[in-house]
Every structure is written in C-alpha cells, then in structure tokens.
Amino acid sequence: MIDNLITALGAEFVQLSLTPIVIGTLAAIACALPGNFLLLRRQALIGDAISHVVLPGIVVAFLVTGTITAVPMMLGAGAAAIIAVVMIEIVKRLGRVEPGAAMGLVFTTLFAAGVLFLEITDTSSVHIDVQHALLGNLESLIWFDAEGWGSLLDPAALATLPPQLPRLAVVLVGIGLCIFLFWKELKISTFDAAFAGAIGIRTRVLGFALVVATAVAAVAAFDAVGSIIVIAMFVCPPASARLMTNQLARQVGWSVVFATISAILGYVLAGYGPGWFGSPYAVSAAGMIATVSGVILILTCLFGPQRKRVGQQAEA
Amino acid sequence: MGFGDYFISALFLQAGYNSALVAIGAGLLGLSAGSAGAFIFLRKRALVSDAISHATLPGVGLAFIIMVAFGSDGRWLPGLILGSAISSAIGLLMVEWITRKTRLTEDAAIGAVLSVFFGFGIVLLTVIQTMSSGRQAGLENFLLGSTAGMLISEATTIAVAGAMAAGFVFLLRRPMTLVAFDPEYAATTGVNVRNIDLAMMGLALIVTVIGLKIVGLILIVALLIIPPVAARFWTNQVGKMIGIAAVIGGLSGYVGAVLSAAHAALPTGPIIVLVAFGFFMISALFSPLRGGLASALRHQRFQLRVHRRQGLLSLARREPIYDGLTIRILRRAGMIRADGVATARGRIAAEKAAHDEARWAMARRMLPDDSTIERYDGLTPIERMMTPDQIAEIDRMIQNAQTTQGAKA
C-alpha cells in the first residue's frame, strides 16, 4: 500500500502530473476568486462571454504578429475582451436590449468571427485550433527536466517549468492582492451599490475593474486549460460556496477550497480513473475538472447549510 | 465553376439536390429559430437557450456510445438527435431546479449547467476517441456545425424536422405571444403560463437539436438571439416582431448555408451566425424606427428646428443674431438678407413664432398641469396640439391681459 503510494507519487508523478495539477489548481482559483463577486452581482455569465471572446483575440493577435508567443496572445485576448464589453454596452444602449440578449449576441458573433478567421487563414498549421481553444492542453504541460521531488530545489530544472505555471502564479497573486486591497469597497458596492456610491466609492470604475480582472484570469487560464475550465470555475465553486455560508469572506474561502478540490480530483480522475476500469487511455482533464465542480455544486444544492433563500417564503 | 457562379446557382437551388436540401433545411431551421427566439427574447430568457445548447453534448456522446454498444456505427442522426434532446432537457430541468430550490440566481444556474454538461460531454468525447470502433470522425462537427459531406438522409431529416418546428411555432403563436408580452394578463385570461413557458423552452430545445448538425451547439444560441434583437429595431408590435425575426432567421440560415456550400473553407455555423449579425447591423443602423441613422437624422432635424425657432424669436424681438448656424438656416430659408435684416417673409414667420410663443406662455399659466403642456417640446405650433376652442380661449385671455396692461399704463 505504502509502496504503491510512493510509486504513485514518485519521480514520474513529478514529471508528468505535478505541473498540470498545480497549473490547473492555480487557474481554478484565479477564476473562482473574481467569480464570487460576479455571482453576487448577477454577472455570472460575463465569464462565459469573455472566455468565448478570447478566441478571436488570440487569432487576430496571431495574424498580426505571426507568432504564438505569450505576450501578443494575451494582449490580443485582453483587447478582444474589452471590445466585447464595450460592444455589449453599445448594443444594450442602442437597441435598449436586455443585458442577456446583448451579451449572447456579442459573444456568439465574436466567437463565430474567431472560428472563421481560423478556418480561412493559415493558422491551422499552428497549434491553435478550436479544440485546443475549448480544451486547452493541460495534459501536455509536463515538466521534462524533473527527476523527482528533489528537482523542486534545483534551479536548472525549475527554469524548465512550463511557462504557464509562473504566469498563472503571477496572475493569481495579482488578483488575490487586488481583492485583498479593495475588499471593503468590493464588498459594499456588491451588496449595496447605491450606498457605496453615496459614501464615495466609484462603483462603475470598480465594476469595470472587476471585469478586467475577470478577463485577465480568463486569458491567463485559457492558454493552459482551455475555456471549459474557465467558464466552470467562474461559476461553480463560487455558487457552491454561496450555499455554504452567509459571509462573504467565508464564501471566498469555500470557493477556493472547492476550486482546488475540483482541479486536483478532476485531474486525478481523468488521468488515473480510466485505469481503474482497465482502460489504458486517459480522458479529458479539462472536462473532468468541470464535471467534478458540477458534482460538488449538486451536493451543495442538496445539502449546503445555506442553500435556501432567506427573507422569502420557500416556494411550494 | 468560380465561387460567385456557384453561389448564384446554389442560391437558386441549382447546385445539386443535396445542397438544395441543406439550404432549405437551414432556412427552415433559421425560420423556426428566429420566431421561437423572439418569444424567448420577449420573456427575457435568451441565455437559457445557451445552457440548453451546451447540454446537448453529453447526450450526443452517450447516444453514440450506446449505439456502438448495440453494434451500429453510432452515427445515425435521429439517434444522436434523440440523445441530445434528452440530455438538454435534463439540463433545462436542472436550471429550473437550481433556480427554484436554492438561492442561486438563474444566470448562475445557466453558467453552471452549461459548463458542467459541456465538460462532461468532452469527457465522453475523449472516451469515444479511445473506443475501438474508431469511427467517431464527424462527432466534433456537432461543436461548430458542418454541412460538408452531409448524407441525403441527414439533410432530409433536418429539412423535415425544421418544417415541423416551424409548424409548431405557427400553431402555438397566439398563447405564446400573450405570455411573452404580458404574462399577468395571459394568466387572467385562463392561459396556463407555466405550460406555455415550458412549450417555449421545448421549442428552443427542438430548434437546438435540429441545428446541431448545421450550426453546431456552441453557436446555435446565436440563431435564437440575434434575429429577435434585429427585429426589435423595426417594430413595436409583438406580432410583427415575431414575423420579422422569423424572416431574418430564415434568410440567415439559407444564405449562410449557401455561402458555406459555395466555398469549402467557409465553416457553416460561423457563416450563418455572421450573416445574422449582418442583418443585425443593417437593422441597428438603418431601421427608420429605432436605427442609429434615423435617430441621428432625427436629432439633426430637431437641432435645425430649435435654431430656426430661436432665430425667428430673436427677429421678432429685434435682437441681433450671432449664432452662425442660425444665420445660415434663416438665410437659406429666405428669412433674412445677407446683412442680417429680416425679409418680408422672415418678418411674417417671426411674427407667427412670437404669437405662438405667447399663446404657449398663456396656456402654461392657464393649464399648469395639463398633459399637453407636459408633452410640449418647445417647437410644435400650438394649433397642432390643442383644439380651436382651447386656442380661442387662450387668445381671449391674451387680449384681456393686454387690455388690463394697457389700462394700467
């Protein structure tokens, strides 16, 4: 038993599974953190919209620069996210259309444009394609130079970590820091925008900053894990957390816990689960992480201590 | 045959039986999507259909696996459609259940269902990829839609199902219009709002599963959302809006399918969505009712009228005019000469404007709470907004005021 565990967590694990698990966890938490506030502001689907819009941004960035390096990709995706937010606003104002329909119109159109660009240009030779955009390639983010747990202390080996890992770590620290610094303002403006405005908090700026943070998290996570995890992590862990507690700080804490469980358990089930059924193949880690977050949500819907609405009669 | 020639011949259904059938199927699909979407749009539940469409994927995967387990090659379209319908119905019920039973809002429920079902569907697709049959090719086409290499039987299935969906919309149009437009009133007339809502969502579900093969599950929601948003620009009447949305959806499906048939590199689903977006842009810019161009023109006309009116009032008060635009407008209308002196025509018009202004001023004093006064934009002649009797009364009051003033002096 112990031997099995040691083999399971041995050098091969460090090389093949450790980095994807860490990257998946970082991505999940980076998305879940702003997701808490989006959820409470009834903007849960902004994350969905932004992650669809990232695709055309990346394709256009590739067409302009001709490279698939990280910086232009992230700039392109970020620009596309901002364009989408502005377009949603324009459609809402111009047509006096309700937000949901405006959002649906904009993100499907931009996504369609992104797919069209992909198909009619030569990008298919590069490794961006629609499947990659949806699924990411978490499984392939392996740490070639790792020779065991000792490599964690070896600077030469650490230098060959997949670049997504430090990138996501930086983004996660940035988002966490922003939420920590603006905690009071975020909290007040989320629960009572009018009061927040009255005491001098610039709610519109704060709301926009939240969308930007969402976009940054989506873009950083996108390359590594694809858009499915991004969309699922924006909504599911915060939603489950919301059913656990009535306090914002605890909710954020729970969402981090749920995001971590989803990422780790999802990856393990995808990588090792089929083996338990005698299949030599792994299944999609991104899809499995989303699935686990859904199972957690169902469990909290059934058993979460704060699952019922308060201040309102439960419906018959 | 070049792209243009092929496009023209395909547009008029001359490019072969299969592509004609696909174009008709896509047109019918767009027609039913546009009209069904219009009801959902009016009910403000546009994004529920996003959850429905993403929730089809696990059904497609499971249906494939089950069919392979029973020895078929797994690609029988009606079977895949049935599977997708069942799983998206479960997704729809999950959205309802989460919204009803927990304190999570509908948008959170939609986001959760669409991402989790889609994720699970992707897991199933990777399972299928490892299955020994190895004939899963084409299943990815359900993501983005493709009509290339579609079998005749599949094209027929889609065309027939599209026609049935369109007929279903037609049959249910009256109660659905009622519920979409005014659910409270509908309830008082004895319509079962909950059942009609379910029928509406069921219709979106049918449209989605038919559209899987053509438009793909990620983009089918666009065909439910964009045509109604575009149609909203053209009319304020529910019935007309639904009709226009149906036409826009039908044209988008038809033209998009033809375009994609004419050029192999043009993916069907994205092209159909972008054609629909083109209709949206045309509507948003050029609709005479709410379009951007029309409101810009209206704004400009209003501005001209304000300048003209203020210019005439200045003339009447014999004040000099400094504003360049005002001078230009009055000069073009032949009201003032190049040196700024009023012409005979200008003097008459100025007199009339001043008289009108005096009447309005008196009307405001006489009827401070009148709704007509509240609607007054500062420009419309009083004859157009009040009855001759009222105006005669106002004139009498003005005369009285002038006499008393004269007496005081």
mmCIF file of N, CA and C in Angstrom, chain B residues 67-151:
data_model
loop_
_atom_site.group_PDB
_atom_site.id
_atom_site.type_symbol
_atom_site.label_atom_id
_atom_site.label_comp_id
_atom_site.label_asym_id
_atom_site.label_seq_id
_atom_site.Cartn_x
_atom_site.Cartn_y
_atom_site.Cartn_z
ATOM 1 N N MET B 67 -25.248 3.390 -29.162
ATOM 2 C CA MET B 67 -25.490 2.805 -30.488
ATOM 3 C C MET B 67 -24.351 1.884 -30.909
ATOM 4 N N VAL B 68 -23.114 2.297 -30.568
ATOM 5 C CA VAL B 68 -21.973 1.430 -30.888
ATOM 6 C C VAL B 68 -22.077 0.129 -30.092
ATOM 7 N N ALA B 69 -22.487 0.248 -28.828
ATOM 8 C CA ALA B 69 -22.620 -0.946 -27.995
ATOM 9 C C ALA B 69 -23.642 -1.910 -28.584
ATOM 10 N N PHE B 70 -24.644 -1.377 -29.288
ATOM 11 C CA PHE B 70 -25.627 -2.249 -29.914
ATOM 12 C C PHE B 70 -25.235 -2.641 -31.332
ATOM 13 N N GLY B 71 -24.010 -2.309 -31.706
ATOM 14 C CA GLY B 71 -23.481 -2.846 -32.953
ATOM 15 C C GLY B 71 -23.634 -1.953 -34.171
ATOM 16 N N SER B 72 -24.202 -0.769 -34.023
ATOM 17 C CA SER B 72 -24.259 0.114 -35.193
ATOM 18 C C SER B 72 -22.980 0.945 -35.237
ATOM 19 N N ASP B 73 -22.808 1.774 -36.288
ATOM 20 C CA ASP B 73 -21.577 2.556 -36.326
ATOM 21 C C ASP B 73 -21.721 3.845 -35.531
ATOM 22 N N GLY B 74 -22.902 4.084 -34.962
ATOM 23 C CA GLY B 74 -23.055 5.166 -33.998
ATOM 24 C C GLY B 74 -23.330 6.526 -34.585
ATOM 25 N N ARG B 75 -23.393 6.618 -35.909
ATOM 26 C CA ARG B 75 -23.550 7.958 -36.449
ATOM 27 C C ARG B 75 -24.947 8.223 -37.002
ATOM 28 N N TRP B 76 -25.913 7.419 -36.607
ATOM 29 C CA TRP B 76 -27.274 7.585 -37.106
ATOM 30 C C TRP B 76 -27.865 8.861 -36.519
ATOM 31 N N LEU B 77 -28.147 9.841 -37.411
ATOM 32 C CA LEU B 77 -28.507 11.170 -36.945
ATOM 33 C C LEU B 77 -29.738 11.215 -36.035
ATOM 34 N N PRO B 78 -30.852 10.542 -36.399
ATOM 35 C CA PRO B 78 -32.015 10.609 -35.494
ATOM 36 C C PRO B 78 -31.682 10.124 -34.079
ATOM 37 N N GLY B 79 -30.829 9.095 -33.976
ATOM 38 C CA GLY B 79 -30.444 8.601 -32.653
ATOM 39 C C GLY B 79 -29.663 9.658 -31.889
ATOM 40 N N LEU B 80 -28.710 10.307 -32.575
ATOM 41 C CA LEU B 80 -27.914 11.346 -31.918
ATOM 42 C C LEU B 80 -28.803 12.516 -31.492
ATOM 43 N N ILE B 81 -29.781 12.849 -32.370
ATOM 44 C CA ILE B 81 -30.695 13.957 -32.045
ATOM 45 C C ILE B 81 -31.515 13.610 -30.808
ATOM 46 N N LEU B 82 -32.000 12.364 -30.751
ATOM 47 C CA LEU B 82 -32.797 11.953 -29.598
ATOM 48 C C LEU B 82 -31.967 12.060 -28.316
ATOM 49 N N GLY B 83 -30.719 11.556 -28.381
ATOM 50 C CA GLY B 83 -29.852 11.637 -27.206
ATOM 51 C C GLY B 83 -29.630 13.073 -26.775
ATOM 52 N N SER B 84 -29.357 13.955 -27.753
ATOM 53 C CA SER B 84 -29.091 15.351 -27.395
ATOM 54 C C SER B 84 -30.336 15.995 -26.810
ATOM 55 N N ALA B 85 -31.522 15.609 -27.331
ATOM 56 C CA ALA B 85 -32.751 16.191 -26.798
ATOM 57 C C ALA B 85 -32.942 15.791 -25.346
ATOM 58 N N ILE B 86 -32.680 14.514 -25.038
ATOM 59 C CA ILE B 86 -32.869 14.060 -23.653
ATOM 60 C C ILE B 86 -31.901 14.792 -22.724
ATOM 61 N N SER B 87 -30.616 14.879 -23.122
ATOM 62 C CA SER B 87 -29.685 15.474 -22.166
ATOM 63 C C SER B 87 -29.918 16.977 -22.045
ATOM 64 N N SER B 88 -30.331 17.657 -23.145
ATOM 65 C CA SER B 88 -30.566 19.088 -22.962
ATOM 66 C C SER B 88 -31.843 19.336 -22.170
ATOM 67 N N ALA B 89 -32.812 18.406 -22.258
ATOM 68 C CA ALA B 89 -33.994 18.536 -21.411
ATOM 69 C C ALA B 89 -33.604 18.405 -19.946
ATOM 70 N N ILE B 90 -32.688 17.472 -19.656
ATOM 71 C CA ILE B 90 -32.211 17.340 -18.270
ATOM 72 C C ILE B 90 -31.502 18.626 -17.843
ATOM 73 N N GLY B 91 -30.693 19.193 -18.750
ATOM 74 C CA GLY B 91 -30.017 20.443 -18.429
ATOM 75 C C GLY B 91 -30.999 21.558 -18.133
ATOM 76 N N LEU B 92 -32.051 21.633 -18.958
ATOM 77 C CA LEU B 92 -33.068 22.664 -18.762
ATOM 78 C C LEU B 92 -33.749 22.492 -17.407
ATOM 79 N N LEU B 93 -34.095 21.233 -17.078
ATOM 80 C CA LEU B 93 -34.730 20.974 -15.785
ATOM 81 C C LEU B 93 -33.780 21.320 -14.636
ATOM 82 N N MET B 94 -32.479 21.071 -14.836
ATOM 83 C CA MET B 94 -31.505 21.412 -13.794
ATOM 84 C C MET B 94 -31.491 22.919 -13.552
ATOM 85 N N VAL B 95 -31.515 23.704 -14.642
ATOM 86 C CA VAL B 95 -31.546 25.162 -14.474
ATOM 87 C C VAL B 95 -32.763 25.554 -13.649
ATOM 88 N N GLU B 96 -33.938 24.986 -14.005
ATOM 89 C CA GLU B 96 -35.164 25.297 -13.291
ATOM 90 C C GLU B 96 -35.068 24.874 -11.824
ATOM 91 N N TRP B 97 -34.529 23.678 -11.626
ATOM 92 C CA TRP B 97 -34.461 23.115 -10.272
ATOM 93 C C TRP B 97 -33.553 23.966 -9.389
ATOM 94 N N ILE B 98 -32.366 24.311 -9.912
ATOM 95 C CA ILE B 98 -31.430 25.107 -9.108
ATOM 96 C C ILE B 98 -32.041 26.467 -8.785
ATOM 97 N N THR B 99 -32.691 27.090 -9.784
ATOM 98 C CA THR B 99 -33.257 28.408 -9.545
ATOM 99 C C THR B 99 -34.396 28.345 -8.534
ATOM 100 N N ARG B 100 -35.171 27.283 -8.587
ATOM 101 C CA ARG B 100 -36.349 27.183 -7.728
ATOM 102 C C ARG B 100 -35.969 26.753 -6.319
ATOM 103 N N LYS B 101 -35.070 25.790 -6.205
ATOM 104 C CA LYS B 101 -34.830 25.170 -4.911
ATOM 105 C C LYS B 101 -33.722 25.846 -4.098
ATOM 106 N N THR B 102 -32.820 26.558 -4.747
ATOM 107 C CA THR B 102 -31.750 27.183 -3.980
ATOM 108 C C THR B 102 -31.828 28.693 -4.168
ATOM 109 N N ARG B 103 -30.941 29.394 -3.459
ATOM 110 C CA ARG B 103 -30.982 30.838 -3.603
ATOM 111 C C ARG B 103 -30.091 31.336 -4.730
ATOM 112 N N LEU B 104 -29.560 30.419 -5.522
ATOM 113 C CA LEU B 104 -28.750 30.862 -6.662
ATOM 114 C C LEU B 104 -29.663 31.476 -7.720
ATOM 115 N N THR B 105 -29.150 32.496 -8.408
ATOM 116 C CA THR B 105 -29.965 33.152 -9.430
ATOM 117 C C THR B 105 -29.895 32.369 -10.737
ATOM 118 N N GLU B 106 -30.792 32.743 -11.656
ATOM 119 C CA GLU B 106 -30.893 31.981 -12.894
ATOM 120 C C GLU B 106 -29.591 32.022 -13.695
ATOM 121 N N ASP B 107 -28.910 33.185 -13.704
ATOM 122 C CA ASP B 107 -27.705 33.256 -14.532
ATOM 123 C C ASP B 107 -26.621 32.327 -13.994
ATOM 124 N N ALA B 108 -26.540 32.200 -12.653
ATOM 125 C CA ALA B 108 -25.569 31.259 -12.083
ATOM 126 C C ALA B 108 -25.930 29.830 -12.473
ATOM 127 N N ALA B 109 -27.233 29.523 -12.427
ATOM 128 C CA ALA B 109 -27.667 28.174 -12.798
ATOM 129 C C ALA B 109 -27.340 27.890 -14.259
ATOM 130 N N ILE B 110 -27.570 28.874 -15.118
ATOM 131 C CA ILE B 110 -27.262 28.698 -16.542
ATOM 132 C C ILE B 110 -25.772 28.436 -16.733
ATOM 133 N N GLY B 111 -24.943 29.293 -16.101
ATOM 134 C CA GLY B 111 -23.498 29.135 -16.259
ATOM 135 C C GLY B 111 -23.023 27.782 -15.757
ATOM 136 N N ALA B 112 -23.557 27.357 -14.607
ATOM 137 C CA ALA B 112 -23.134 26.080 -14.043
ATOM 138 C C ALA B 112 -23.532 24.933 -14.971
ATOM 139 N N VAL B 113 -24.796 24.918 -15.407
ATOM 140 C CA VAL B 113 -25.259 23.811 -16.242
ATOM 141 C C VAL B 113 -24.492 23.765 -17.551
ATOM 142 N N LEU B 114 -24.302 24.932 -18.176
ATOM 143 C CA LEU B 114 -23.659 24.870 -19.499
ATOM 144 C C LEU B 114 -22.217 24.407 -19.393
ATOM 145 N N SER B 115 -21.497 24.863 -18.359
ATOM 146 C CA SER B 115 -20.087 24.464 -18.297
ATOM 147 C C SER B 115 -19.937 23.010 -17.860
ATOM 148 N N VAL B 116 -20.753 22.584 -16.914
ATOM 149 C CA VAL B 116 -20.596 21.218 -16.405
ATOM 150 C C VAL B 116 -21.038 20.192 -17.452
ATOM 151 N N PHE B 117 -22.209 20.431 -18.070
ATOM 152 C CA PHE B 117 -22.656 19.494 -19.100
ATOM 153 C C PHE B 117 -21.662 19.441 -20.251
ATOM 154 N N PHE B 118 -21.181 20.622 -20.645
ATOM 155 C CA PHE B 118 -20.237 20.654 -21.749
ATOM 156 C C PHE B 118 -18.958 19.914 -21.371
ATOM 157 N N GLY B 119 -18.473 20.159 -20.155
ATOM 158 C CA GLY B 119 -17.267 19.477 -19.698
ATOM 159 C C GLY B 119 -17.446 17.969 -19.690
ATOM 160 N N PHE B 120 -18.605 17.533 -19.189
ATOM 161 C CA PHE B 120 -18.855 16.093 -19.149
ATOM 162 C C PHE B 120 -18.962 15.533 -20.566
ATOM 163 N N GLY B 121 -19.570 16.310 -21.461
ATOM 164 C CA GLY B 121 -19.653 15.885 -22.859
ATOM 165 C C GLY B 121 -18.272 15.705 -23.463
ATOM 166 N N ILE B 122 -17.354 16.614 -23.130
ATOM 167 C CA ILE B 122 -15.988 16.499 -23.648
ATOM 168 C C ILE B 122 -15.320 15.239 -23.102
ATOM 169 N N VAL B 123 -15.575 14.934 -21.821
ATOM 170 C CA VAL B 123 -15.040 13.687 -21.247
ATOM 171 C C VAL B 123 -15.523 12.499 -22.066
ATOM 172 N N LEU B 124 -16.848 12.500 -22.384
ATOM 173 C CA LEU B 124 -17.387 11.388 -23.174
ATOM 174 C C LEU B 124 -16.748 11.334 -24.560
ATOM 175 N N LEU B 125 -16.508 12.507 -25.163
ATOM 176 C CA LEU B 125 -15.876 12.505 -26.489
ATOM 177 C C LEU B 125 -14.489 11.877 -26.422
ATOM 178 N N THR B 126 -13.739 12.156 -25.339
ATOM 179 C CA THR B 126 -12.419 11.535 -25.258
ATOM 180 C C THR B 126 -12.544 10.036 -25.012
ATOM 181 N N VAL B 127 -13.598 9.621 -24.316
ATOM 182 C CA VAL B 127 -13.830 8.183 -24.167
ATOM 183 C C VAL B 127 -14.074 7.562 -25.537
ATOM 184 N N ILE B 128 -14.921 8.263 -26.333
ATOM 185 C CA ILE B 128 -15.249 7.734 -27.664
ATOM 186 C C ILE B 128 -13.999 7.626 -28.534
ATOM 187 N N GLN B 129 -13.112 8.626 -28.400
ATOM 188 C CA GLN B 129 -11.894 8.605 -29.205
ATOM 189 C C GLN B 129 -11.072 7.347 -28.949
ATOM 190 N N THR B 130 -11.170 6.825 -27.728
ATOM 191 C CA THR B 130 -10.363 5.657 -27.415
ATOM 192 C C THR B 130 -11.099 4.358 -27.715
ATOM 193 N N MET B 131 -12.360 4.474 -28.151
ATOM 194 C CA MET B 131 -13.105 3.245 -28.407
ATOM 195 C C MET B 131 -12.577 2.567 -29.670
ATOM 196 N N SER B 132 -12.693 1.260 -29.704
ATOM 197 C CA SER B 132 -12.041 0.515 -30.766
ATOM 198 C C SER B 132 -12.631 0.816 -32.132
ATOM 199 N N SER B 133 -13.908 1.188 -32.172
ATOM 200 C CA SER B 133 -14.534 1.389 -33.478
ATOM 201 C C SER B 133 -13.793 2.452 -34.288
ATOM 202 N N GLY B 134 -13.309 3.476 -33.615
ATOM 203 C CA GLY B 134 -12.512 4.470 -34.301
ATOM 204 C C GLY B 134 -13.257 5.188 -35.406
ATOM 205 N N ARG B 135 -14.580 5.169 -35.358
ATOM 206 C CA ARG B 135 -15.338 5.816 -36.425
ATOM 207 C C ARG B 135 -16.067 7.046 -35.901
ATOM 208 N N GLN B 136 -15.453 7.677 -34.915
ATOM 209 C CA GLN B 136 -16.134 8.816 -34.303
ATOM 210 C C GLN B 136 -15.998 10.067 -35.143
ATOM 211 N N ALA B 137 -15.193 9.990 -36.235
ATOM 212 C CA ALA B 137 -14.958 11.182 -37.041
ATOM 213 C C ALA B 137 -16.283 11.841 -37.390
ATOM 214 N N GLY B 138 -16.355 13.121 -37.253
ATOM 215 C CA GLY B 138 -17.593 13.810 -37.565
ATOM 216 C C GLY B 138 -18.351 14.223 -36.330
ATOM 217 N N LEU B 139 -18.063 13.563 -35.203
ATOM 218 C CA LEU B 139 -18.774 13.929 -33.985
ATOM 219 C C LEU B 139 -18.372 15.333 -33.529
ATOM 220 N N GLU B 140 -17.102 15.711 -33.821
ATOM 221 C CA GLU B 140 -16.678 17.080 -33.463
ATOM 222 C C GLU B 140 -17.440 18.130 -34.261
ATOM 223 N N ASN B 141 -17.999 17.688 -35.416
ATOM 224 C CA ASN B 141 -18.766 18.643 -36.207
ATOM 225 C C ASN B 141 -19.974 19.178 -35.452
ATOM 226 N N PHE B 142 -20.386 18.448 -34.413
ATOM 227 C CA PHE B 142 -21.506 18.937 -33.627
ATOM 228 C C PHE B 142 -21.130 20.173 -32.818
ATOM 229 N N LEU B 143 -19.822 20.426 -32.660
ATOM 230 C CA LEU B 143 -19.413 21.617 -31.918
ATOM 231 C C LEU B 143 -19.680 22.871 -32.733
ATOM 232 N N LEU B 144 -19.269 22.866 -33.975
ATOM 233 C CA LEU B 144 -19.359 24.080 -34.783
ATOM 234 C C LEU B 144 -20.229 23.924 -36.019
ATOM 235 N N GLY B 145 -20.765 22.738 -36.246
ATOM 236 C CA GLY B 145 -21.645 22.540 -37.370
ATOM 237 C C GLY B 145 -20.881 22.387 -38.665
ATOM 238 N N SER B 146 -21.391 21.529 -39.521
ATOM 239 C CA SER B 146 -20.787 21.385 -40.841
ATOM 240 C C SER B 146 -21.804 20.722 -41.733
ATOM 241 N N THR B 147 -21.936 21.218 -42.943
ATOM 242 C CA THR B 147 -22.854 20.586 -43.875
ATOM 243 C C THR B 147 -22.086 19.876 -44.978
ATOM 244 N N ALA B 148 -20.751 19.999 -44.924
ATOM 245 C CA ALA B 148 -19.953 19.335 -45.950
ATOM 246 C C ALA B 148 -20.086 17.830 -45.773
ATOM 247 N N GLY B 149 -20.328 17.129 -46.877
ATOM 248 C CA GLY B 149 -20.412 15.672 -46.822
ATOM 249 C C GLY B 149 -21.616 15.171 -46.068
ATOM 250 N N MET B 150 -22.654 16.010 -45.969
ATOM 251 C CA MET B 150 -23.852 15.548 -45.274
ATOM 252 C C MET B 150 -24.602 14.548 -46.156
ATOM 253 N N LEU B 151 -25.097 13.497 -45.538
ATOM 254 C CA LEU B 151 -25.829 12.499 -46.304
ATOM 255 C C LEU B 151 -27.203 13.044 -46.684
#
